CSV table of C-alpha atoms in Angstrom, one decimal:
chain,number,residue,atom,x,y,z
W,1,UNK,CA,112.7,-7.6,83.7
W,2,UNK,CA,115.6,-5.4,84.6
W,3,UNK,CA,116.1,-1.5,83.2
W,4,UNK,CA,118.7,-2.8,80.7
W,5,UNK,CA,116.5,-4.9,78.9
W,6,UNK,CA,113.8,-2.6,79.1
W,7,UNK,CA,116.0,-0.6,77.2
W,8,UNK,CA,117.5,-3.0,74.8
W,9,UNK,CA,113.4,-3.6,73.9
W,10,UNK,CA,112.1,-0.4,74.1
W,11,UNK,CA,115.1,0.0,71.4
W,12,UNK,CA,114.6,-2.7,69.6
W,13,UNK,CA,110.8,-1.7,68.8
W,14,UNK,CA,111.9,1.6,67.0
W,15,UNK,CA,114.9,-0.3,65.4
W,16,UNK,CA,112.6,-3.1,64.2
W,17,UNK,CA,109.8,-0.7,63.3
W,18,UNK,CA,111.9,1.5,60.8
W,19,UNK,CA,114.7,-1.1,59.6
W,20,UNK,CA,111.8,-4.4,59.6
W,21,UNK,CA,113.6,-7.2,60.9
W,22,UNK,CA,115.6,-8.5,58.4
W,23,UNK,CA,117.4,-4.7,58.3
W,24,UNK,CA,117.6,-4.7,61.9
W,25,UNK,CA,120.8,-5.5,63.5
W,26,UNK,CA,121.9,-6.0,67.0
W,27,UNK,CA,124.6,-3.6,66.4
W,28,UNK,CA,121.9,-0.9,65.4
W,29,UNK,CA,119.3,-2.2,68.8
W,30,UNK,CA,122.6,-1.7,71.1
W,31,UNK,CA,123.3,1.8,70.0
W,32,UNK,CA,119.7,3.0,70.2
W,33,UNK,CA,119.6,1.3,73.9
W,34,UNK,CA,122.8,2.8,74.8
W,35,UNK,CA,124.5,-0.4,75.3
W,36,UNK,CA,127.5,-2.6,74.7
W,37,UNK,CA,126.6,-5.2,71.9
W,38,UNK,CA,128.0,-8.0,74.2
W,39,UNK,CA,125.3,-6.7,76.8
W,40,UNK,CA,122.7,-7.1,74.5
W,41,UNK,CA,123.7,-11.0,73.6
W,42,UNK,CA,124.2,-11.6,77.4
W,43,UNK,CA,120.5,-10.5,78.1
W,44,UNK,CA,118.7,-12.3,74.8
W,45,UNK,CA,120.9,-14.0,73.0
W,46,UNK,CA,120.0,-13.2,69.7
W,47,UNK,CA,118.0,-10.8,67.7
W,48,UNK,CA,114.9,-13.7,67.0
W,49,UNK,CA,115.1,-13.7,70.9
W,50,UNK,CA,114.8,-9.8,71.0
W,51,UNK,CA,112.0,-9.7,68.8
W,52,UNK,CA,109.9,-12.8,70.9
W,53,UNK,CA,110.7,-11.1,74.1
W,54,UNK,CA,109.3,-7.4,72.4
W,55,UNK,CA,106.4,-9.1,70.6
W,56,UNK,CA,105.4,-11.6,74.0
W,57,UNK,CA,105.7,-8.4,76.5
W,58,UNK,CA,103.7,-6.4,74.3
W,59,UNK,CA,101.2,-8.6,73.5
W,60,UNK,CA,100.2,-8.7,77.1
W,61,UNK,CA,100.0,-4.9,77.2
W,62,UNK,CA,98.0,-4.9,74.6
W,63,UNK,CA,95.5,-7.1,75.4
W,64,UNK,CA,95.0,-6.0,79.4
W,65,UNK,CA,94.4,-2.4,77.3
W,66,UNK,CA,91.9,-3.8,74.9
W,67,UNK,CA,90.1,-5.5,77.7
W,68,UNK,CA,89.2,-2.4,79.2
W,69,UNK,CA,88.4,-0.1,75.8
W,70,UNK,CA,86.6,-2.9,75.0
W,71,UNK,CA,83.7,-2.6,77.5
W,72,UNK,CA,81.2,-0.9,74.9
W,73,UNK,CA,78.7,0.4,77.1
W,74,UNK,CA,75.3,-1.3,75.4
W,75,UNK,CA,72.8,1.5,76.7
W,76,UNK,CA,74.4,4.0,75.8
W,77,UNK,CA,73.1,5.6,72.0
W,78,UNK,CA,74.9,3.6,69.4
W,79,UNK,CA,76.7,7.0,67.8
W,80,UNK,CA,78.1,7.6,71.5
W,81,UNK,CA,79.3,4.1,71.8
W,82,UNK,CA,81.0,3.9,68.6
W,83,UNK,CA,82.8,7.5,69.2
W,84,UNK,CA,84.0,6.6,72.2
W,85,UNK,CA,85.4,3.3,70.9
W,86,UNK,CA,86.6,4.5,68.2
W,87,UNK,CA,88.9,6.9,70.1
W,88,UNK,CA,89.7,4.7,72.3
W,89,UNK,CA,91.0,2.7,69.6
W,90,UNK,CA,93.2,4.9,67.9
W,91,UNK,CA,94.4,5.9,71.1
W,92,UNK,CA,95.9,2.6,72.1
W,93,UNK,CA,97.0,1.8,68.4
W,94,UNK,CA,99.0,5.4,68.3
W,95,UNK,CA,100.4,4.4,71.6
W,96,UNK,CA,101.6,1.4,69.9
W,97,UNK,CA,102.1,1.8,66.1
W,98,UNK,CA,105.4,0.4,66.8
W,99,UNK,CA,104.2,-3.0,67.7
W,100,UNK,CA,101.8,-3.0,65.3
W,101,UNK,CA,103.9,-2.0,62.5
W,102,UNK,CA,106.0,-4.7,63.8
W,103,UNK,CA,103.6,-7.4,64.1
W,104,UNK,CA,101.6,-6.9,60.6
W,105,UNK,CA,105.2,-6.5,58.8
W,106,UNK,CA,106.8,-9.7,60.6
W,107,UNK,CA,103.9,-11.5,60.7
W,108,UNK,CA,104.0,-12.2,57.2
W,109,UNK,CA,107.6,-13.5,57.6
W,110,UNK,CA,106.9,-15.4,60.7
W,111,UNK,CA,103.7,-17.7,61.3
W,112,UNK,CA,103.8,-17.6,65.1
W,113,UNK,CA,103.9,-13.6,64.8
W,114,UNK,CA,101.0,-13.7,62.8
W,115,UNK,CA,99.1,-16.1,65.6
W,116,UNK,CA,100.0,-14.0,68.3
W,117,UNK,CA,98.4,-10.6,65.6
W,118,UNK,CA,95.2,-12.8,64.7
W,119,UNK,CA,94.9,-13.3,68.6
W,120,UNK,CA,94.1,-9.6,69.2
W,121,UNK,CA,92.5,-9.0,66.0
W,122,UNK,CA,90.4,-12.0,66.5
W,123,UNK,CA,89.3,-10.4,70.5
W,124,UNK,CA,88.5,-7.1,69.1
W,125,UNK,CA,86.5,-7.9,65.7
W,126,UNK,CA,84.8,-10.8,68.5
W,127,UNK,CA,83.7,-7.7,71.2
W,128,UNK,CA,82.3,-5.5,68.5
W,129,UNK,CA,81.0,-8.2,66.5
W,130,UNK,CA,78.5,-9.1,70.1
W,131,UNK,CA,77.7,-5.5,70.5
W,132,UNK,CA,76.7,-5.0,67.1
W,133,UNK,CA,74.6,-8.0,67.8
W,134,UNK,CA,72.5,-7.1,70.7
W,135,UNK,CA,72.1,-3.8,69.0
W,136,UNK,CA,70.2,-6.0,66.3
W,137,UNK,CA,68.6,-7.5,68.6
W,138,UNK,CA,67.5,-4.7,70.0
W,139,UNK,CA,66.4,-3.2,67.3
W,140,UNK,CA,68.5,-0.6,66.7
W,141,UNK,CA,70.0,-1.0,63.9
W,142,UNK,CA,69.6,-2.3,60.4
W,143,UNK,CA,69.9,-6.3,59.7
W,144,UNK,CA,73.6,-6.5,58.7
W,145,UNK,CA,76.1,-9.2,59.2
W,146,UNK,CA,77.8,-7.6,62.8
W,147,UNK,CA,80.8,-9.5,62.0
W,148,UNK,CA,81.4,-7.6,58.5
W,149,UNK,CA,80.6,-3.8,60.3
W,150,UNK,CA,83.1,-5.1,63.0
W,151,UNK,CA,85.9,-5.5,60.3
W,152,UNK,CA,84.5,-2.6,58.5
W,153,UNK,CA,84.7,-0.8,61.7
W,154,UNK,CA,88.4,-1.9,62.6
W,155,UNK,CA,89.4,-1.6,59.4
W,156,UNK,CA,89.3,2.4,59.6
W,157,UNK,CA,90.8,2.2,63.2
W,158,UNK,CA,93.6,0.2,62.0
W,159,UNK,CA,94.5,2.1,58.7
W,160,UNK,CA,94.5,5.6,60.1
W,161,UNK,CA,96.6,4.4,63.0
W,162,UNK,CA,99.3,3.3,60.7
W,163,UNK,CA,98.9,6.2,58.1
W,164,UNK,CA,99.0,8.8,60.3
W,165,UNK,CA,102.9,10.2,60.6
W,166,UNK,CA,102.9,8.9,57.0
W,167,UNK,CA,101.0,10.7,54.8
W,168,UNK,CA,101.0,14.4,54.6
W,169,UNK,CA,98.5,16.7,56.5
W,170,UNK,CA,97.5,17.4,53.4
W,171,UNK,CA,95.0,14.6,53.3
W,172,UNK,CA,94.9,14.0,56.7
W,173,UNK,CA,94.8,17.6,58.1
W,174,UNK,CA,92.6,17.3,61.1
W,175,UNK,CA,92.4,13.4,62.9
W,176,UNK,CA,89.1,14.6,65.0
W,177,UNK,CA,87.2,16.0,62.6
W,178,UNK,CA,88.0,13.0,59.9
W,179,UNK,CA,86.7,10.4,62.9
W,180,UNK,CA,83.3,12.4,63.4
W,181,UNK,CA,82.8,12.1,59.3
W,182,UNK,CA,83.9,8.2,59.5
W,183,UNK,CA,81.5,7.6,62.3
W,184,UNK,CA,78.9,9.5,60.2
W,185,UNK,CA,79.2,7.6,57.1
W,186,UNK,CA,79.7,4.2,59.0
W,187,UNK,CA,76.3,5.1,60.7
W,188,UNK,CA,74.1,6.7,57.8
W,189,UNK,CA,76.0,5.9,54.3
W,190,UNK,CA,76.4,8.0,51.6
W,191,UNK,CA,73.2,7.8,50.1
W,192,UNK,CA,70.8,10.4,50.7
W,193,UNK,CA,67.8,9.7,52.6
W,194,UNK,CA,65.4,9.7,49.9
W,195,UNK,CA,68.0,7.4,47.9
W,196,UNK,CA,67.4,5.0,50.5
């Protein structure tokens, strides 16, 4: 891939992600790249084209990323684990809000967008599903389905990623401090221990 259409994607992710595609035009992608709209064509063609080309590249990204936050390190204490991956997380999803704005948004529109989301939801929710498993196993934790406390986990993960920049730090005034109460209440629940 050549610098131009590294621009004209690296454009077209911010156009897509605030327009959505259908508001998105190739008129709007070639100003934010800082190129001619005849440049743009002569590289991809059309604006379906674009949005393959952005969603295919990144894709890749994402999963060589998630294949190495995703190496939960089983001996470590559970609390430790789960911090780290949490972070870890929301690091690589406020690196790429963008994408994922774009792929939750157009994958309604567009059932191969929506393969290609499942396909990296599916590897995540599969890791933490198998480490919440041998933590069973183990012992070391409560019998609960590991799938559902994967989704539970990712759910969090996922929804402050995309809320973040969008809701006022009114509710959200400090990230790091909201995390360490998540990870407390995903570990110990809001009952009190005599509730138990």
């Amino acid at each position: 891939m050549d610098k131009t259409e590294q621009k004209i994607m690296d454009a077209a992710i911010k156009v897509f992600a605030r327009k959505g595609y259908d508001g998105a035009t190739t008129r709007k992608i070639a100003e934010a790249a800082g190129v001619n709209e005849v440049t743009l064509f002569r590289k991809f063609q059309s604006k379906e084209n674009i949005l393959r080309a952005v969603i295919t590249r990144n894709r890749e990204v994402i999963l060589k990323t998630l294949d190495s936050v995703l190496q939960i390190e089983k001996e470590e204490d559970i609390k430790t684990s789960l911090h780290t991956l949490g972070r870890s997380l929301l690091e690589v999803m406020r690196e790429r809000v963008n994408i994922m704005v774009i792929l939750i948004a157009e994958g309604r529109r567009d059932p191969e967008v929506a393969v290609i989301l499942e396909s990296v939801i599916k590897i995540i929710v599969v890791r933490i599903s198998e480490y919440f498993e041998t933590q069973l196993k183990n012992g070391k934790i409560r019998n609960i389905n590991p799938r559902t406390a994967s989704l539970t986990f990712l759910s969090y993960i996922c929804h402050m990623s995309q809320l973040r920049g969008v809701i006022s730090e009114d509710i959200l005034s400090n990230p790091e401090e909201e995390f360490d109460g998540f990870i407390d209440i995903f570990l110990n629940g809001i009952l009190n221990a005599e509730d138990n």
